[in-house]
Amino acid sequence: MGSPSRTIWIFACVVSFALQWTATAAQDTINHDAQPYPMAMVNNASSGSDGPWWYISQPIDFPEQYLPMLPSVSRTSLTVNASACRSQTAACQLPIPDMWTASGAYAYSGGLRTQSDLIDGAAWDPDYAALLSLDGSGRHIQQRMTMYHGESTANPAYLDYHTMSVSEDYSVRYSPDTGYTMNVGFFSLYGAEDTLEYEAANGTTVRSNLTLPQAYQKGLAPSMSYGLHIGSVEPNITSSLVLGGYDMSRCLSDPIVSSSDTVELRGITMNVTTGGYAYFNTVSAYVPSRLSANGSSVSSLEVHLRPGVPHLYLPQDTCDAIAYHLPVTYNSELGLYLWDTDDSTYEEIVSSPHHLDFTFASDDGQEKTIGVPFALLNLTLTSPIVSTATQYFPCKGWTPDTTGYTLGNAFLQSAFLAQNWQTNKLFLAQAPGPDFLSASVQKIGHMDTTLTPAKNPPSWESSWASTLKALPAREGRTSSSNQSYPEDGSSAALSGGAIAGIVVGAIVGLAIVAAAIWFLLRKRKQRRWDESAAQAVKSPMLQYSPFEEGVPYLSKSPMELQEVEARQVQVFEMGAESKIPELPVKDRPHEK
Ligand SMILES: *[C@@H]1O[C@H](CO)[C@@H](O)[C@H](O)[C@H]1NC(C)=O
Ligand SMILES: *[C@@H]1O[C@H](CO)[C@@H](O)[C@H](O)[C@H]1NC(C)=O
Ligand SMILES: *[C@@H]1O[C@H](CO)[C@@H](O)[C@H](O)[C@H]1NC(C)=O
Ligand SMILES: *[C@@H]1O[C@H](CO)[C@@H](O)[C@H](O)[C@H]1NC(C)=O
Ligand SMILES: *[C@@H]1O[C@H](CO)[C@@H](O)[C@H](O)[C@H]1NC(C)=O
Ligand SMILES: *[C@@H]1O[C@H](CO)[C@@H](O)[C@H](O)[C@H]1NC(C)=O
Ligand SMILES: *[C@@H]1O[C@H](CO)[C@@H](O)[C@H](O)[C@H]1NC(C)=O
Ligand SMILES: *[C@@H]1O[C@H](CO)[C@@H](O)[C@H](O)[C@H]1NC(C)=O
Ligand SMILES: *[C@@H]1O[C@H](CO)[C@@H](O)[C@H](O)[C@H]1NC(C)=O
């Protein structure tokens, strides 16, 4: 008793037990050997008045309440309080259950005691608030989120006491008079910080984990990372989201890698994969980079990638320059372009392999391109933004302030996005169309700085081949490579005689094409802008409304239709008066 050896023995036991206990505790928390954690995505109800989009039906609280959430990189996950839906006449599209009012709620969270005072949108997330032009208020809360592995309903994991936010009445603004109460939440994939500290209404400081960091620290995923292809509801491309990994079949190209929050966009060109083309104001299917800002063309833009926000937030000049080639009309009330669905060209462009190509600079010094078919840019505005479903082209003129130029869901439908927050790498690659390969989920290790694309993938064009039908080649509108736009310096290697021959040939060819186009256009009802009208698009006075008189389209609530109708008719008349007459093609500023 009390002998030194016995003391040592006891000490050794205690140490050994402590070590074992620590090891077990560590296994309970971070687990770098964990399998990637797929999330179930659903689309069985229309989600988003500007998509529609696939979403996560995420259980939170206890008993579980299922809330629709879009994947995002907002700092916290955001849910919507049922009371928000009651505040607008148009009901929420997706059922949002009552929460936090019944007794028993908050049982697995900090409860009312950890709820913050009301916060504005920027205090939830400055980037998302700016892009969505949010007003109204919400709160930070601590809440339980129940996680299910993919479609499985077995072995749920609980993210308890984790920081989320709740919208009381955040609303998305399109203009001072147009907006809607946010009715779909966000599932945060953010991982640049682990925790958020905020002040509870009772004055104490609360600090708890964010969503992805908590899932990682609980050992659900091998790294604090995600791989996402949001896919598309129409046409149908199943969405794919994996925590701590990615579905390799959605990553068709060697990824563009960035070590910062932005990627350098070097150009947005237009082209057609095969068949004739239907773009306006071009003599070939290929239209060179439309990137321009503040009155002149620009060689690059730094852009953010933000899942969850709907549009392409680019300089107004860039949007106008793309729109110049499309059957769309700018609507100043919404700040968006509406497809002119009565023009046969609309159907031609969105149902055939016409696409926008986004070229980016990768960290490895290479330029890589991601194609986005116009079929994915035939998005739908629905109630409560507009009263009748309206097809729109999702380019939104953006002036950087709180946040810079951004590519949202519209772009990400055709792009694979992954981020490893632990090595600070962002990966962006071409995603497939409706004919994608079967899933092959891979791990993203916590030290990984590279990501392997699908092995021998089909070309992205071929993944669209069964959905998009080539247009017949037509006179004046063929995608014949013989008429393709000469790139700068492309003739440098040619002899003077060859150049002269090409120039003469091109002029003659252009004249023939121009005459043909002019002849065709003369027969058509004028409805398009020339370059100056496209420039003037920023002035609301010059808007040419696509709406027939008396067809209302904007409403905060049906109650206000009358008023909106009156204003709309007025805009229509002004637009009609000031519409600039179409110039004959020979006077138009052609692609040089
Ligand atoms: C979607 O479908 C699932 C399973 O079919 C169902 O449980 C769920 O309630 C549906 N969600 C919505 C929002 O309709
Ligand atoms: C949700 O709304 C109800 C009113 O319907 C309110 O009493 C409650 O405090 C709100 N919950 C939160 C977490 O803000
Ligand atoms: C405020 O809430 C915190 C967190 O639950 C709790 O620990 C603290 O006692 C509360 N303070 C007061 C003054 O009620
Ligand atoms: C974050 O989550 C882990 C795992 O659940 C937990 O051990 C840790 O205490 C949490 N951190 C905070 C600040 O709540
Ligand atoms: C969408 O495609 C998937 C397979 O890729 C299929 O299982 C699903 O039923 C399709 N959904 C609709 C609405 O067609
Ligand atoms: C445009 O698309 C055609 C057909 O796919 C292709 O041959 C051509 O190289 C493309 N043009 C440019 C400049 O990328
Ligand atoms: C265009 O001008 C705005 C406002 O002056 C500025 O914030 C923005 O950075 C400019 N864009 C480019 C690409 O230079
Ligand atoms: C455009 O989108 C709408 C809504 O998803 C769809 O009904 C329509 O068929 C699409 N148009 C074409 C030409 O594909
Ligand atoms: C392009 O020009 C070549 C040589 O003149 C000709 O053989 C070819 O058929 C042309 N291609 C198309 C698609 O018109």
Short mmCIF file of N, CA and C in Angstrom, two decimals, residues 216-361:
data_model
loop_
_atom_site.label_atom_id
_atom_site.label_comp_id
_atom_site.label_asym_id
_atom_site.label_seq_id
_atom_site.Cartn_x
_atom_site.Cartn_y
_atom_site.Cartn_z
N TYR A 216 -18.04 18.75 -40.30
CA TYR A 216 -16.66 18.23 -40.40
C TYR A 216 -16.14 17.87 -39.02
N GLN A 217 -16.32 18.76 -38.06
CA GLN A 217 -15.78 18.50 -36.72
C GLN A 217 -16.48 17.33 -36.05
N LYS A 218 -17.69 17.07 -36.45
CA LYS A 218 -18.40 15.91 -35.90
C LYS A 218 -17.98 14.62 -36.59
N GLY A 219 -17.16 14.73 -37.63
CA GLY A 219 -16.67 13.53 -38.30
C GLY A 219 -17.57 13.04 -39.41
N LEU A 220 -18.51 13.86 -39.87
CA LEU A 220 -19.39 13.42 -40.96
C LEU A 220 -18.66 13.40 -42.29
N ALA A 221 -17.69 14.28 -42.47
CA ALA A 221 -17.01 14.40 -43.76
C ALA A 221 -15.51 14.43 -43.51
N PRO A 222 -14.71 13.91 -44.47
CA PRO A 222 -13.27 13.81 -44.26
C PRO A 222 -12.54 15.16 -44.33
N SER A 223 -13.20 16.17 -44.85
CA SER A 223 -12.54 17.48 -44.93
C SER A 223 -13.62 18.55 -44.93
N MET A 224 -13.18 19.78 -44.73
CA MET A 224 -14.15 20.87 -44.78
C MET A 224 -14.18 21.35 -46.23
N SER A 225 -14.97 20.65 -47.02
CA SER A 225 -15.00 20.91 -48.45
C SER A 225 -16.35 20.47 -49.00
N TYR A 226 -16.60 20.82 -50.24
CA TYR A 226 -17.82 20.36 -50.89
C TYR A 226 -17.61 20.30 -52.40
N GLY A 227 -18.42 19.52 -53.08
CA GLY A 227 -18.45 19.48 -54.54
C GLY A 227 -19.90 19.62 -54.97
N LEU A 228 -20.16 20.57 -55.87
CA LEU A 228 -21.55 20.91 -56.21
C LEU A 228 -21.75 21.08 -57.70
N HIS A 229 -22.79 20.43 -58.23
CA HIS A 229 -23.31 20.79 -59.56
C HIS A 229 -24.80 20.99 -59.33
N ILE A 230 -25.26 22.23 -59.41
CA ILE A 230 -26.65 22.48 -59.03
C ILE A 230 -27.64 21.89 -60.03
N GLY A 231 -27.16 21.61 -61.26
CA GLY A 231 -28.05 21.00 -62.23
C GLY A 231 -29.16 21.93 -62.66
N SER A 232 -30.22 21.35 -63.18
CA SER A 232 -31.28 22.17 -63.76
C SER A 232 -32.61 21.43 -63.63
N VAL A 233 -33.66 22.16 -63.36
CA VAL A 233 -34.99 21.55 -63.27
C VAL A 233 -35.55 21.37 -64.68
N GLU A 234 -35.33 22.36 -65.53
CA GLU A 234 -35.86 22.32 -66.90
C GLU A 234 -34.81 22.89 -67.84
N PRO A 235 -34.15 22.12 -68.69
CA PRO A 235 -34.24 20.67 -68.81
C PRO A 235 -33.70 19.96 -67.57
N ASN A 236 -34.08 18.70 -67.42
CA ASN A 236 -33.82 17.94 -66.20
C ASN A 236 -32.37 17.46 -66.10
N ILE A 237 -31.61 18.07 -65.20
CA ILE A 237 -30.25 17.59 -64.89
C ILE A 237 -30.19 17.47 -63.38
N THR A 238 -30.12 16.25 -62.88
CA THR A 238 -30.17 16.03 -61.44
C THR A 238 -29.05 16.78 -60.73
N SER A 239 -29.40 17.43 -59.65
CA SER A 239 -28.43 18.19 -58.87
C SER A 239 -27.55 17.24 -58.07
N SER A 240 -26.31 17.65 -57.82
CA SER A 240 -25.38 16.81 -57.06
C SER A 240 -24.62 17.65 -56.04
N LEU A 241 -24.71 17.26 -54.77
CA LEU A 241 -23.97 17.96 -53.71
C LEU A 241 -23.36 16.93 -52.77
N VAL A 242 -22.06 17.04 -52.55
CA VAL A 242 -21.35 16.12 -51.66
C VAL A 242 -20.53 16.96 -50.68
N LEU A 243 -20.60 16.64 -49.39
CA LEU A 243 -19.74 17.29 -48.40
C LEU A 243 -18.48 16.44 -48.25
N GLY A 244 -17.33 17.09 -48.24
CA GLY A 244 -16.07 16.35 -48.09
C GLY A 244 -15.72 15.52 -49.31
N GLY A 245 -16.31 15.83 -50.44
CA GLY A 245 -16.03 15.07 -51.66
C GLY A 245 -16.76 15.66 -52.84
N TYR A 246 -16.81 14.90 -53.91
CA TYR A 246 -17.48 15.39 -55.12
C TYR A 246 -17.82 14.22 -56.01
N ASP A 247 -18.77 14.43 -56.87
CA ASP A 247 -19.13 13.42 -57.86
C ASP A 247 -18.30 13.68 -59.11
N MET A 248 -17.33 12.81 -59.32
CA MET A 248 -16.38 12.98 -60.43
C MET A 248 -17.08 13.07 -61.79
N SER A 249 -18.23 12.40 -61.92
CA SER A 249 -18.91 12.40 -63.22
C SER A 249 -19.43 13.79 -63.58
N ARG A 250 -19.48 14.71 -62.62
CA ARG A 250 -19.95 16.07 -62.90
C ARG A 250 -18.81 17.02 -63.22
N CYS A 251 -17.61 16.51 -63.19
CA CYS A 251 -16.44 17.35 -63.43
C CYS A 251 -15.79 16.86 -64.71
N LEU A 252 -16.16 17.45 -65.85
CA LEU A 252 -15.77 16.90 -67.15
C LEU A 252 -14.41 17.39 -67.62
N SER A 253 -13.93 18.48 -67.03
CA SER A 253 -12.69 19.05 -67.55
C SER A 253 -11.70 19.26 -66.41
N ASP A 254 -10.44 19.40 -66.78
CA ASP A 254 -9.41 19.70 -65.81
C ASP A 254 -9.80 21.03 -65.15
N PRO A 255 -10.00 21.06 -63.83
CA PRO A 255 -10.61 22.26 -63.24
C PRO A 255 -9.75 23.51 -63.32
N ILE A 256 -10.42 24.63 -63.41
CA ILE A 256 -9.82 25.94 -63.20
C ILE A 256 -9.61 26.01 -61.69
N VAL A 257 -8.41 26.36 -61.25
CA VAL A 257 -8.12 26.41 -59.82
C VAL A 257 -7.85 27.84 -59.42
N SER A 258 -8.42 28.25 -58.29
CA SER A 258 -8.13 29.59 -57.77
C SER A 258 -7.80 29.47 -56.29
N SER A 259 -6.84 30.27 -55.84
CA SER A 259 -6.48 30.27 -54.42
C SER A 259 -7.13 31.45 -53.70
N SER A 260 -8.02 32.14 -54.40
CA SER A 260 -8.71 33.23 -53.74
C SER A 260 -10.21 33.01 -53.89
N ASP A 261 -10.96 33.99 -53.46
CA ASP A 261 -12.41 33.89 -53.50
C ASP A 261 -12.96 34.21 -54.89
N THR A 262 -12.08 34.67 -55.78
CA THR A 262 -12.55 35.05 -57.11
C THR A 262 -11.79 34.27 -58.18
N VAL A 263 -12.33 34.30 -59.38
CA VAL A 263 -11.68 33.69 -60.53
C VAL A 263 -11.63 34.78 -61.60
N GLU A 264 -10.55 34.75 -62.39
CA GLU A 264 -10.41 35.78 -63.42
C GLU A 264 -11.14 35.35 -64.68
N LEU A 265 -12.16 36.10 -65.03
CA LEU A 265 -12.95 35.83 -66.25
C LEU A 265 -12.31 36.60 -67.40
N ARG A 266 -11.89 35.88 -68.45
CA ARG A 266 -11.16 36.52 -69.55
C ARG A 266 -12.03 36.82 -70.76
N GLY A 267 -13.19 36.21 -70.83
CA GLY A 267 -14.01 36.49 -72.00
C GLY A 267 -15.33 35.75 -71.95
N ILE A 268 -16.34 36.32 -72.60
CA ILE A 268 -17.61 35.61 -72.79
C ILE A 268 -17.90 35.67 -74.29
N THR A 269 -17.79 34.52 -74.94
CA THR A 269 -18.05 34.48 -76.37
C THR A 269 -19.34 33.71 -76.61
N MET A 270 -19.83 33.79 -77.83
CA MET A 270 -21.04 33.06 -78.20
C MET A 270 -20.69 32.16 -79.37
N ASN A 271 -21.30 31.00 -79.42
CA ASN A 271 -21.01 30.08 -80.53
C ASN A 271 -22.15 29.08 -80.63
N VAL A 272 -22.07 28.24 -81.64
CA VAL A 272 -23.05 27.19 -81.85
C VAL A 272 -22.26 25.91 -82.09
N THR A 273 -22.63 24.84 -81.41
CA THR A 273 -21.86 23.60 -81.54
C THR A 273 -21.97 23.02 -82.94
N THR A 274 -23.19 22.96 -83.43
CA THR A 274 -23.39 22.39 -84.76
C THR A 274 -24.68 22.94 -85.36
N GLY A 275 -24.73 22.96 -86.70
CA GLY A 275 -25.94 23.44 -87.37
C GLY A 275 -25.92 24.94 -87.61
N GLY A 276 -27.04 25.46 -88.07
CA GLY A 276 -27.15 26.88 -88.36
C GLY A 276 -27.22 27.70 -87.09
N TYR A 277 -27.15 29.03 -87.25
CA TYR A 277 -27.23 29.88 -86.07
C TYR A 277 -28.36 30.88 -86.22
N ALA A 278 -28.84 31.36 -85.07
CA ALA A 278 -29.97 32.28 -85.10
C ALA A 278 -29.67 33.58 -84.37
N TYR A 279 -28.40 33.80 -84.00
CA TYR A 279 -28.07 35.06 -83.33
C TYR A 279 -28.32 36.23 -84.28
N PHE A 280 -28.67 37.35 -83.72
CA PHE A 280 -28.82 38.57 -84.51
C PHE A 280 -27.47 39.27 -84.65
N ASN A 281 -27.40 40.13 -85.64
CA ASN A 281 -26.29 41.08 -85.76
C ASN A 281 -24.91 40.44 -85.75
N THR A 282 -24.81 39.35 -86.47
CA THR A 282 -23.49 38.73 -86.61
C THR A 282 -23.44 38.04 -87.96
N VAL A 283 -22.25 37.95 -88.51
CA VAL A 283 -22.12 37.28 -89.80
C VAL A 283 -21.57 35.87 -89.62
N SER A 284 -21.41 35.44 -88.38
CA SER A 284 -21.01 34.05 -88.18
C SER A 284 -21.58 33.55 -86.87
N ALA A 285 -21.54 32.25 -86.70
CA ALA A 285 -22.08 31.65 -85.47
C ALA A 285 -21.23 32.05 -84.27
N TYR A 286 -19.97 32.33 -84.54
CA TYR A 286 -19.07 32.69 -83.43
C TYR A 286 -19.09 34.20 -83.23
N VAL A 287 -19.37 34.61 -82.02
CA VAL A 287 -19.35 36.03 -81.68
C VAL A 287 -18.23 36.23 -80.67
N PRO A 288 -17.26 37.09 -80.98
CA PRO A 288 -16.11 37.25 -80.08
C PRO A 288 -16.50 37.87 -78.74
N SER A 289 -15.54 37.96 -77.84
CA SER A 289 -15.86 38.30 -76.46
C SER A 289 -16.71 39.55 -76.30
N ARG A 290 -17.73 39.40 -75.52
CA ARG A 290 -18.66 40.48 -75.24
C ARG A 290 -18.32 41.21 -73.94
N LEU A 291 -17.18 40.90 -73.36
CA LEU A 291 -16.83 41.49 -72.07
C LEU A 291 -16.56 42.97 -72.22
N SER A 292 -17.37 43.80 -71.58
CA SER A 292 -17.15 45.24 -71.63
C SER A 292 -17.76 45.86 -70.40
N ALA A 293 -17.24 47.01 -70.04
CA ALA A 293 -17.74 47.70 -68.85
C ALA A 293 -17.45 49.18 -68.98
N ASN A 294 -18.35 49.97 -68.48
CA ASN A 294 -18.17 51.43 -68.45
C ASN A 294 -17.76 51.99 -69.80
N GLY A 295 -18.41 51.50 -70.86
CA GLY A 295 -18.23 52.11 -72.16
C GLY A 295 -17.11 51.56 -73.02
N SER A 296 -16.33 50.61 -72.52
CA SER A 296 -15.31 50.06 -73.40
C SER A 296 -15.12 48.58 -73.11
N SER A 297 -14.50 47.90 -74.07
CA SER A 297 -14.32 46.46 -73.85
C SER A 297 -13.22 46.26 -72.81
N VAL A 298 -13.34 45.20 -72.05
CA VAL A 298 -12.34 44.92 -71.01
C VAL A 298 -11.77 43.53 -71.25
N SER A 299 -10.52 43.33 -70.84
CA SER A 299 -9.87 42.06 -71.12
C SER A 299 -10.13 41.03 -70.02
N SER A 300 -10.47 41.48 -68.82
CA SER A 300 -10.80 40.51 -67.78
C SER A 300 -11.58 41.14 -66.65
N LEU A 301 -12.28 40.30 -65.90
CA LEU A 301 -13.03 40.73 -64.72
C LEU A 301 -12.79 39.68 -63.63
N GLU A 302 -12.64 40.12 -62.40
CA GLU A 302 -12.60 39.17 -61.29
C GLU A 302 -14.04 38.85 -60.92
N VAL A 303 -14.40 37.59 -60.89
CA VAL A 303 -15.78 37.24 -60.55
C VAL A 303 -15.84 36.28 -59.37
N HIS A 304 -16.86 36.42 -58.55
CA HIS A 304 -17.15 35.49 -57.47
C HIS A 304 -18.09 34.42 -57.99
N LEU A 305 -18.05 33.24 -57.38
CA LEU A 305 -19.02 32.19 -57.69
C LEU A 305 -19.92 32.07 -56.46
N ARG A 306 -21.21 32.24 -56.65
CA ARG A 306 -22.10 32.23 -55.49
C ARG A 306 -23.34 31.38 -55.78
N PRO A 307 -23.31 30.10 -55.40
CA PRO A 307 -24.53 29.33 -55.54
C PRO A 307 -25.65 29.93 -54.68
N GLY A 308 -26.86 29.82 -55.13
CA GLY A 308 -28.00 30.30 -54.35
C GLY A 308 -28.56 31.62 -54.85
N VAL A 309 -27.72 32.48 -55.43
CA VAL A 309 -28.26 33.70 -56.04
C VAL A 309 -28.52 33.39 -57.51
N PRO A 310 -29.58 33.95 -58.08
CA PRO A 310 -30.01 33.45 -59.38
C PRO A 310 -29.19 33.85 -60.61
N HIS A 311 -28.65 35.08 -60.65
CA HIS A 311 -28.28 35.64 -61.96
C HIS A 311 -26.79 35.62 -62.28
N LEU A 312 -26.50 36.16 -63.47
CA LEU A 312 -25.13 36.51 -63.84
C LEU A 312 -25.01 37.99 -63.54
N TYR A 313 -24.27 38.35 -62.51
CA TYR A 313 -24.16 39.75 -62.08
C TYR A 313 -22.91 40.33 -62.75
N LEU A 314 -23.11 40.90 -63.95
CA LEU A 314 -22.00 41.35 -64.78
C LEU A 314 -22.20 42.81 -65.15
N PRO A 315 -21.17 43.47 -65.69
CA PRO A 315 -21.38 44.87 -66.07
C PRO A 315 -22.56 45.01 -67.04
N GLN A 316 -23.32 46.07 -66.87
CA GLN A 316 -24.48 46.29 -67.75
C GLN A 316 -24.05 46.25 -69.22
N ASP A 317 -22.88 46.81 -69.53
CA ASP A 317 -22.41 46.82 -70.92
C ASP A 317 -22.23 45.40 -71.45
N THR A 318 -21.75 44.51 -70.60
CA THR A 318 -21.55 43.12 -71.03
C THR A 318 -22.90 42.46 -71.31
N CYS A 319 -23.84 42.67 -70.40
CA CYS A 319 -25.19 42.11 -70.61
C CYS A 319 -25.80 42.66 -71.89
N ASP A 320 -25.68 43.97 -72.09
CA ASP A 320 -26.24 44.60 -73.29
C ASP A 320 -25.59 44.03 -74.54
N ALA A 321 -24.27 43.82 -74.47
CA ALA A 321 -23.55 43.35 -75.65
C ALA A 321 -23.97 41.91 -76.01
N ILE A 322 -24.28 41.11 -75.01
CA ILE A 322 -24.77 39.75 -75.30
C ILE A 322 -26.21 39.84 -75.82
N ALA A 323 -27.02 40.65 -75.13
CA ALA A 323 -28.43 40.77 -75.47
C ALA A 323 -28.64 41.30 -76.89
N TYR A 324 -27.67 42.05 -77.38
CA TYR A 324 -27.73 42.62 -78.73
C TYR A 324 -27.90 41.53 -79.79
N HIS A 325 -27.46 40.34 -79.46
CA HIS A 325 -27.53 39.23 -80.42
C HIS A 325 -28.71 38.30 -80.17
N LEU A 326 -29.57 38.67 -79.22
CA LEU A 326 -30.64 37.75 -78.80
C LEU A 326 -32.01 38.40 -78.93
N PRO A 327 -33.06 37.57 -79.10
CA PRO A 327 -34.42 38.12 -79.12
C PRO A 327 -34.91 38.38 -77.70
N VAL A 328 -34.34 39.38 -77.06
CA VAL A 328 -34.74 39.71 -75.69
C VAL A 328 -35.02 41.20 -75.60
N THR A 329 -35.75 41.59 -74.59
CA THR A 329 -36.04 43.00 -74.36
C THR A 329 -35.70 43.31 -72.92
N TYR A 330 -35.04 44.42 -72.72
CA TYR A 330 -34.65 44.79 -71.35
C TYR A 330 -35.87 45.33 -70.62
N ASN A 331 -36.06 44.87 -69.40
CA ASN A 331 -37.15 45.37 -68.58
C ASN A 331 -36.54 46.11 -67.40
N SER A 332 -36.69 47.43 -67.39
CA SER A 332 -35.97 48.22 -66.40
C SER A 332 -36.53 48.03 -65.00
N GLU A 333 -37.82 47.67 -64.91
CA GLU A 333 -38.42 47.45 -63.59
C GLU A 333 -37.73 46.27 -62.89
N LEU A 334 -37.44 45.24 -63.65
CA LEU A 334 -36.81 44.04 -63.09
C LEU A 334 -35.29 44.08 -63.22
N GLY A 335 -34.79 44.93 -64.11
CA GLY A 335 -33.36 44.94 -64.36
C GLY A 335 -32.90 43.66 -65.04
N LEU A 336 -33.80 43.05 -65.81
CA LEU A 336 -33.48 41.78 -66.47
C LEU A 336 -33.98 41.82 -67.92
N TYR A 337 -33.51 40.89 -68.71
CA TYR A 337 -33.93 40.78 -70.10
C TYR A 337 -34.99 39.70 -70.21
N LEU A 338 -36.08 40.02 -70.87
CA LEU A 338 -37.14 39.03 -71.04
C LEU A 338 -37.06 38.48 -72.47
N TRP A 339 -37.16 37.17 -72.58
CA TRP A 339 -37.14 36.57 -73.91
C TRP A 339 -38.39 36.99 -74.67
N ASP A 340 -38.20 37.31 -75.92
CA ASP A 340 -39.33 37.65 -76.78
C ASP A 340 -39.86 36.33 -77.34
N THR A 341 -40.75 35.70 -76.55
CA THR A 341 -41.15 34.33 -76.88
C THR A 341 -41.99 34.24 -78.16
N ASP A 342 -42.47 35.39 -78.66
CA ASP A 342 -43.22 35.36 -79.92
C ASP A 342 -42.29 35.30 -81.13
N ASP A 343 -41.04 35.63 -80.90
CA ASP A 343 -40.08 35.60 -82.01
C ASP A 343 -39.60 34.17 -82.18
N SER A 344 -39.71 33.63 -83.39
CA SER A 344 -39.33 32.23 -83.60
C SER A 344 -37.86 32.00 -83.27
N THR A 345 -37.07 33.06 -83.35
CA THR A 345 -35.64 32.94 -83.03
C THR A 345 -35.42 32.49 -81.58
N TYR A 346 -36.34 32.89 -80.69
CA TYR A 346 -36.21 32.50 -79.27
C TYR A 346 -36.17 30.99 -79.15
N GLU A 347 -37.17 30.34 -79.72
CA GLU A 347 -37.24 28.89 -79.62
C GLU A 347 -36.02 28.25 -80.29
N GLU A 348 -35.61 28.84 -81.41
CA GLU A 348 -34.44 28.29 -82.12
C GLU A 348 -33.20 28.32 -81.23
N ILE A 349 -33.00 29.45 -80.56
CA ILE A 349 -31.77 29.60 -79.77
C ILE A 349 -31.79 28.71 -78.53
N VAL A 350 -32.93 28.62 -77.85
CA VAL A 350 -32.92 27.86 -76.60
C VAL A 350 -33.16 26.36 -76.78
N SER A 351 -33.47 25.94 -78.00
CA SER A 351 -33.68 24.50 -78.18
C SER A 351 -32.60 23.87 -79.07
N SER A 352 -31.60 24.65 -79.45
CA SER A 352 -30.52 24.12 -80.28
C SER A 352 -29.19 24.44 -79.59
N PRO A 353 -28.08 23.87 -80.08
CA PRO A 353 -26.83 24.02 -79.31
C PRO A 353 -26.16 25.39 -79.44
N HIS A 354 -26.91 26.44 -79.17
CA HIS A 354 -26.34 27.79 -79.06
C HIS A 354 -25.84 27.93 -77.62
N HIS A 355 -24.65 28.45 -77.46
CA HIS A 355 -24.14 28.55 -76.08
C HIS A 355 -23.26 29.77 -75.85
N LEU A 356 -23.16 30.15 -74.59
CA LEU A 356 -22.21 31.17 -74.14
C LEU A 356 -20.99 30.42 -73.62
N ASP A 357 -19.81 30.90 -73.95
CA ASP A 357 -18.58 30.29 -73.45
C ASP A 357 -17.88 31.27 -72.53
N PHE A 358 -17.65 30.85 -71.30
CA PHE A 358 -16.95 31.68 -70.32
C PHE A 358 -15.51 31.19 -70.22
N THR A 359 -14.57 32.06 -70.54
CA THR A 359 -13.16 31.67 -70.47
C THR A 359 -12.53 32.25 -69.21
N PHE A 360 -11.85 31.39 -68.45
CA PHE A 360 -11.24 31.80 -67.18
C PHE A 360 -9.74 31.54 -67.21
N ALA A 361 -9.02 32.30 -66.40
CA ALA A 361 -7.59 32.04 -66.21
C ALA A 361 -7.45 31.18 -64.97
#
